[in-house]
PDB file of C-alpha atoms in Angstrom:
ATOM      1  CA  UNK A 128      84.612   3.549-106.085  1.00 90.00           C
ATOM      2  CA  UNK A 129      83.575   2.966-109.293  1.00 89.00           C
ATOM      3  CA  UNK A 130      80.244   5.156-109.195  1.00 87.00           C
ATOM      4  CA  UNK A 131      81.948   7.615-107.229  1.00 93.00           C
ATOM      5  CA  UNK A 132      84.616   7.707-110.310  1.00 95.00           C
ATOM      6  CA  UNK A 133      81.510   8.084-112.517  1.00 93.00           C
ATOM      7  CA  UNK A 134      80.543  10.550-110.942  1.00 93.00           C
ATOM      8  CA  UNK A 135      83.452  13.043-110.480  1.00 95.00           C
ATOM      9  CA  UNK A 136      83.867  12.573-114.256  1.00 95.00           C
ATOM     10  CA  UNK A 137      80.917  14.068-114.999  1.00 94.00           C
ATOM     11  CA  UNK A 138      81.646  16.840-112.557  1.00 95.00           C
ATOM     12  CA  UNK A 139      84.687  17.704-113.871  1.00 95.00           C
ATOM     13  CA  UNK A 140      83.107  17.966-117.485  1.00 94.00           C
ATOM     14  CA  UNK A 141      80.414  19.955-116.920  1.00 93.00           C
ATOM     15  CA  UNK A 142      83.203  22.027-114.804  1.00 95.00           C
ATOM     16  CA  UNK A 143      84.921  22.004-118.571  1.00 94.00           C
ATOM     17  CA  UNK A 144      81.598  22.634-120.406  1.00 93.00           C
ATOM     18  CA  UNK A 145      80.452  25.935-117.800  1.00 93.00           C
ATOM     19  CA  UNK A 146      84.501  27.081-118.612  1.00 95.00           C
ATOM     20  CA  UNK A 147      84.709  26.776-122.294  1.00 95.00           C
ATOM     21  CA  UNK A 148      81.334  26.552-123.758  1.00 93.00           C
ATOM     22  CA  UNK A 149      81.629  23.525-125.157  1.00 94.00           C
ATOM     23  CA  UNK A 150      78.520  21.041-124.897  1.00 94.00           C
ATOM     24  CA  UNK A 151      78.639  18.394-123.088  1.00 95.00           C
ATOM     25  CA  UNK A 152      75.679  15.787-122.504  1.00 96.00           C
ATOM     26  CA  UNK A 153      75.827  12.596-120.293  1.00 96.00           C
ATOM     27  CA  UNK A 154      73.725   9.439-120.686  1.00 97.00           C
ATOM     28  CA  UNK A 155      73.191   7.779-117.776  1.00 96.00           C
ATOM     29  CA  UNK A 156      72.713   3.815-119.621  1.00 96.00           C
ATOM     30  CA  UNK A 157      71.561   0.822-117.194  1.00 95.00           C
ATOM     31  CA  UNK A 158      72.390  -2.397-118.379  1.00 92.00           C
ATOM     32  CA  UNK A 159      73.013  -2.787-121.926  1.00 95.00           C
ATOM     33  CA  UNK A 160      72.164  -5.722-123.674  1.00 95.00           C
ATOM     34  CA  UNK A 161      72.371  -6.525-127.566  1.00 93.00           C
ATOM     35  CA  UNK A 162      74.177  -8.859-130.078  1.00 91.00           C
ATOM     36  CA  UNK A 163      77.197 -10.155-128.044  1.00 89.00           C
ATOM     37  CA  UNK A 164      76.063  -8.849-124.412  1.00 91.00           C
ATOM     38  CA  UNK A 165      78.157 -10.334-121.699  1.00 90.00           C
ATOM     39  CA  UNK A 166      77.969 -11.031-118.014  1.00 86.00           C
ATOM     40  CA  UNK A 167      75.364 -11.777-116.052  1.00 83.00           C
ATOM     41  CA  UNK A 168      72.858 -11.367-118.907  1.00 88.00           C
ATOM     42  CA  UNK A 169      74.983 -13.579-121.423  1.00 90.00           C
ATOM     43  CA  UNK A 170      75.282 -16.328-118.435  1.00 89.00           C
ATOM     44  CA  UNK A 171      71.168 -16.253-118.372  1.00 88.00           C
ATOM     45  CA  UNK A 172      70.642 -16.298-122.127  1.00 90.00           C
ATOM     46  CA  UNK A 173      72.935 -19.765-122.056  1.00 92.00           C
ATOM     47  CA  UNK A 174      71.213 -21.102-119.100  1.00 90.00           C
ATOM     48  CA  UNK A 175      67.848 -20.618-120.982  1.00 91.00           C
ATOM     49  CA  UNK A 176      69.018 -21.977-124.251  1.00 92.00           C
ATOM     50  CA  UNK A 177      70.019 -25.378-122.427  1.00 92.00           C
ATOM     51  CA  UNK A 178      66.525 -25.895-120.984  1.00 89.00           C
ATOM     52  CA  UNK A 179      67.848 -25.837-117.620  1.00 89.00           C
ATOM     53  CA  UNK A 180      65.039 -25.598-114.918  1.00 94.00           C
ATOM     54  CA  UNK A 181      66.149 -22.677-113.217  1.00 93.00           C
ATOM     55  CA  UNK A 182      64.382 -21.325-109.310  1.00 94.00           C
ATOM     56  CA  UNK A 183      63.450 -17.614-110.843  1.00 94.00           C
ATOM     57  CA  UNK A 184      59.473 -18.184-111.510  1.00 95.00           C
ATOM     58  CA  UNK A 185      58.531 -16.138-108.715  1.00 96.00           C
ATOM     59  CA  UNK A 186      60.948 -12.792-108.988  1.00 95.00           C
ATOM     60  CA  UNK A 187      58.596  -9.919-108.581  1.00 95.00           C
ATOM     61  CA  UNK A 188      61.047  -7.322-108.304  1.00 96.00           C
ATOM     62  CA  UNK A 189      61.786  -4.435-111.918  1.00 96.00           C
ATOM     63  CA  UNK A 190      64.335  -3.662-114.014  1.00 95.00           C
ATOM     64  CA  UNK A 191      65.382  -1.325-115.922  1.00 97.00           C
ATOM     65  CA  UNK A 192      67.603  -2.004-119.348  1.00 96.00           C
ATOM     66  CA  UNK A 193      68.045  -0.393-122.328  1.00 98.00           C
ATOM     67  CA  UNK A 194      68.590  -2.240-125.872  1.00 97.00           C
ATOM     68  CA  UNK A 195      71.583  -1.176-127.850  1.00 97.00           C
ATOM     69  CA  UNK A 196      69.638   0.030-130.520  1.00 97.00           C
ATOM     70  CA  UNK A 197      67.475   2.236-128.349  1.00 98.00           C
ATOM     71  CA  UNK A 198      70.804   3.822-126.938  1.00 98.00           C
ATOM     72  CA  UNK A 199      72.386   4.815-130.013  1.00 98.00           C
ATOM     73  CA  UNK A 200      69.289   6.204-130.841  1.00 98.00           C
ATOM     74  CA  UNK A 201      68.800   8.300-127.441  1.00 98.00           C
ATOM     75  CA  UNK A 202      72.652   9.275-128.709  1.00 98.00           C
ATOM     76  CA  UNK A 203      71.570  10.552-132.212  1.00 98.00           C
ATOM     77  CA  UNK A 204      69.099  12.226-130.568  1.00 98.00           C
ATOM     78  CA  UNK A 205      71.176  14.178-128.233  1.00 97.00           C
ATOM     79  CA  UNK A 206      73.672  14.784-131.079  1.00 96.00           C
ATOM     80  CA  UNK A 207      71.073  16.398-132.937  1.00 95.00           C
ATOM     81  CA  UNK A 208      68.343  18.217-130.270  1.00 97.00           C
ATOM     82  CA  UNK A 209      69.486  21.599-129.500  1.00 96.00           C
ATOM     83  CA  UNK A 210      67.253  21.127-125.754  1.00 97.00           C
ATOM     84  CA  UNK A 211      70.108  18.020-125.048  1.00 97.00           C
ATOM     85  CA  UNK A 212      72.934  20.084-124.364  1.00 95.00           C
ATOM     86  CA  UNK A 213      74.640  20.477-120.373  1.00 95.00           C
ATOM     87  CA  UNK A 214      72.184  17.699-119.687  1.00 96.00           C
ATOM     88  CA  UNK A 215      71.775  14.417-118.136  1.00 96.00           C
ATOM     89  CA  UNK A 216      69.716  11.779-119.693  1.00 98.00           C
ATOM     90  CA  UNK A 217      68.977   7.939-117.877  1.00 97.00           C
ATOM     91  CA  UNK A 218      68.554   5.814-120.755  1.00 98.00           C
ATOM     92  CA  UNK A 219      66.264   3.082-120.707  1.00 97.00           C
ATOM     93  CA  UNK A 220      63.704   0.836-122.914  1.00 97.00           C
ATOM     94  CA  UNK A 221      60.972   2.554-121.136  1.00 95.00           C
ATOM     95  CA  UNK A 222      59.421  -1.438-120.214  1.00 95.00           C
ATOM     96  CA  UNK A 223      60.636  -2.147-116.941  1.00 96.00           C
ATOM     97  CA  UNK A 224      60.709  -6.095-116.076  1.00 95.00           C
ATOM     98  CA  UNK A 225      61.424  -8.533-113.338  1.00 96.00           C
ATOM     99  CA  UNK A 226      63.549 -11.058-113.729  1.00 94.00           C
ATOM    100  CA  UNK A 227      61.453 -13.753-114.169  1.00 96.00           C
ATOM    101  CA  UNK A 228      59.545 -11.393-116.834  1.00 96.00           C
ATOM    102  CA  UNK A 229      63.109 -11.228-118.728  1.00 94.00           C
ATOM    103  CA  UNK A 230      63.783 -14.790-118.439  1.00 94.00           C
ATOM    104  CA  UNK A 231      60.663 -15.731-119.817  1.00 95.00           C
ATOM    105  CA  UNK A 232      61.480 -12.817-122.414  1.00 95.00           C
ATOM    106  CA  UNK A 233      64.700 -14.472-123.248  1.00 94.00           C
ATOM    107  CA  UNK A 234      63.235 -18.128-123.438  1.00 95.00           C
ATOM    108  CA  UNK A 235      60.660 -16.903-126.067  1.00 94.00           C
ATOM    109  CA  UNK A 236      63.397 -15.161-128.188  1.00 93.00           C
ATOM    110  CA  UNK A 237      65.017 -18.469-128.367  1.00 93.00           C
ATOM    111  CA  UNK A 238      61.857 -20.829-129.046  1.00 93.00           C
ATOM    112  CA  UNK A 239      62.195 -22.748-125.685  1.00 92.00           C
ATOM    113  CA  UNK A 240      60.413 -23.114-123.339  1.00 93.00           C
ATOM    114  CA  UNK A 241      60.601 -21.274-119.768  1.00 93.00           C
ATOM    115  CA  UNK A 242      61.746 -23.821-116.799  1.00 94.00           C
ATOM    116  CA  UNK A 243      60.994 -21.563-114.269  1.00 96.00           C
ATOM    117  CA  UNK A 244      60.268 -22.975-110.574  1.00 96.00           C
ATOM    118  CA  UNK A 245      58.396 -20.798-108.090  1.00 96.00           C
ATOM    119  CA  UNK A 246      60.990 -20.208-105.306  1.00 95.00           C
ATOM    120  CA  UNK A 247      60.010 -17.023-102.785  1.00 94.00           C
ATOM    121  CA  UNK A 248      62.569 -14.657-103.219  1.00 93.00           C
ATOM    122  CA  UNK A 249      63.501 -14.442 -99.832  1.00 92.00           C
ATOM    123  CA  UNK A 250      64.380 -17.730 -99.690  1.00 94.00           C
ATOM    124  CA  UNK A 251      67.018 -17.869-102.778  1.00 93.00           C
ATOM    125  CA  UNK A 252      68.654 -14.528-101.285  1.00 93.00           C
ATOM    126  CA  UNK A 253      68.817 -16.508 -97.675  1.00 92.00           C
ATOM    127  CA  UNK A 254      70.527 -19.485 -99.812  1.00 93.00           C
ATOM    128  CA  UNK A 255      72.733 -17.343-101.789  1.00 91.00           C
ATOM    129  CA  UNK A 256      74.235 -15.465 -98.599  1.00 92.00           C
ATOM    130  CA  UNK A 257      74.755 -18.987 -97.022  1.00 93.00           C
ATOM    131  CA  UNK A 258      76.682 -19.910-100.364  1.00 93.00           C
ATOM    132  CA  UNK A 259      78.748 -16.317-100.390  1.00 92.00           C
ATOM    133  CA  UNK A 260      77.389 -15.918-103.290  1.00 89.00           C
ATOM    134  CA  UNK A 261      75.463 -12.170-102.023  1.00 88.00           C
ATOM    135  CA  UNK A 262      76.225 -10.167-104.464  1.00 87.00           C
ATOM    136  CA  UNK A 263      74.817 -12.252-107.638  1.00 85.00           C
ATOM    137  CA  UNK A 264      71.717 -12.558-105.805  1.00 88.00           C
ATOM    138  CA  UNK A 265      71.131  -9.135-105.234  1.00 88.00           C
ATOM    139  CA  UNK A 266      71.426  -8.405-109.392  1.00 85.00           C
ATOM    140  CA  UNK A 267      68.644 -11.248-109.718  1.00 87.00           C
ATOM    141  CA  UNK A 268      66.563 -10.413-107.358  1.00 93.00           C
ATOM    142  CA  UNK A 269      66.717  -6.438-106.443  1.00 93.00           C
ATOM    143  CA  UNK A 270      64.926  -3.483-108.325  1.00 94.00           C
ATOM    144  CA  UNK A 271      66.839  -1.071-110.350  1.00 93.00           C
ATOM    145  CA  UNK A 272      64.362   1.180-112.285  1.00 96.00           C
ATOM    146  CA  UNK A 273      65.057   4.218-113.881  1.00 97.00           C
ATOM    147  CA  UNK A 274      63.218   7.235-115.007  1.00 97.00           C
ATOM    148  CA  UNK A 275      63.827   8.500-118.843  1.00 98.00           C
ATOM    149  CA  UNK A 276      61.094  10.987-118.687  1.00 98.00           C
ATOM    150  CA  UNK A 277      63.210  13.833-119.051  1.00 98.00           C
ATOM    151  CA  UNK A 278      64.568  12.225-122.267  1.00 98.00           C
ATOM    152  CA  UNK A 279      61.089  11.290-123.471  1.00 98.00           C
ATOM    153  CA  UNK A 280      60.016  15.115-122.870  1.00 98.00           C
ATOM    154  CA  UNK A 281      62.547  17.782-123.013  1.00 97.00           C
ATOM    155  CA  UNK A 282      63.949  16.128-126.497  1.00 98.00           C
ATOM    156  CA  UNK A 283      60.403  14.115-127.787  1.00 97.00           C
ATOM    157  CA  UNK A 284      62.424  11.038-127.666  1.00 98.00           C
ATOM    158  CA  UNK A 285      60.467   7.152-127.231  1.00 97.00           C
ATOM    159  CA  UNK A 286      62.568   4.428-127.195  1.00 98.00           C
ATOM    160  CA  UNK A 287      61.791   2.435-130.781  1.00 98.00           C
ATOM    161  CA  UNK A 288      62.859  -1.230-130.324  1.00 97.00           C
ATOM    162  CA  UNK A 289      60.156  -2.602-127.869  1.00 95.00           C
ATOM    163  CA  UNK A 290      62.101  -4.841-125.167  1.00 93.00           C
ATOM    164  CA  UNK A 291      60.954  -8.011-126.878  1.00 90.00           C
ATOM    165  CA  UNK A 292      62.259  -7.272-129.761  1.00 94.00           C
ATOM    166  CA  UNK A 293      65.499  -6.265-128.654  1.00 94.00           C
ATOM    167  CA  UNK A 294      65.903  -9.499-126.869  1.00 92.00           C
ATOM    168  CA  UNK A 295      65.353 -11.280-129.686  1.00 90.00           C
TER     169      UNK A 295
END
């Protein structure tokens, strides 16, 4: 429902936009991360600060995010390229990583070191269904990859803040 929601809002704006002339553009953002990120990726971040060994080492899977400084400036961008408007733009970092990638990421941005243990993936998504606990697994463990190559070429846009140094 709440894609679908999404998804009928943009509808009915570019339904406004093609009525009115007004410009509309849509950004498409996966997740966002930055100073005072929550959820999942907040939950990681303290689980790597405390040293914790954690069973992610061998997570092969890729992931798209997008750093809050390279969404506002996809944003400015749009705001300002005449080629942006009545479009729709995924954002993203333009590095796609796995999770264990990230992790490891995450544990350099914080000095410590990455307790990572090898476990097949298989095996912790087998473990997590047993525990009801599908759902989280599926955010670890699946890919979710994105494509900003209409950004990078219809508006000359390249994400600045390299993924390692938005993490940190």
């Amino acid at each position: 429902p709440y894609g679908v929601s999404k998804l009928e809002a943009e509808r009915g704006l570019m339904q406004v936009a093609h009525e009115t002339g007004i410009e509309v553009v849509i950004i498409r953002p996966p997740l966002v991360y930055g100073p005072g990120v929550k959820g999942n990726f907040a939950s990681l971040i303290k689980l790597m600060a405390k040293g914790l060994p954690l069973p992610l080492g061998a997570i092969h899977n890729r992931r798209s995010m997008v750093g809050i400084d390279n969404l506002v400036d996809l944003i400015i961008r749009c705001i300002d390229h005449p080629a942006a408007s009545n479009q729709v733009f995924l954002a993203g970092d333009g590095e796609d990583l796995s999770t264990t990638e990230l992790l490891r990421a995450v544990a350099d941005a914080l000095g410590r070191p990455a307790r990572l243990i090898p476990v097949p993936a298989g095996l912790l998504s087998m473990g997590a269904t047993l525990l009801g606990k599908r759902a989280v697994a599926d955010r670890l463990l699946d890919s979710l990859q994105v494509d900003i190559s209409k950004a990078r070429d219809l508006l000359d846009w390249q994400p600045p803040v390299s993924v390692k140094e938005g993490v940190k």
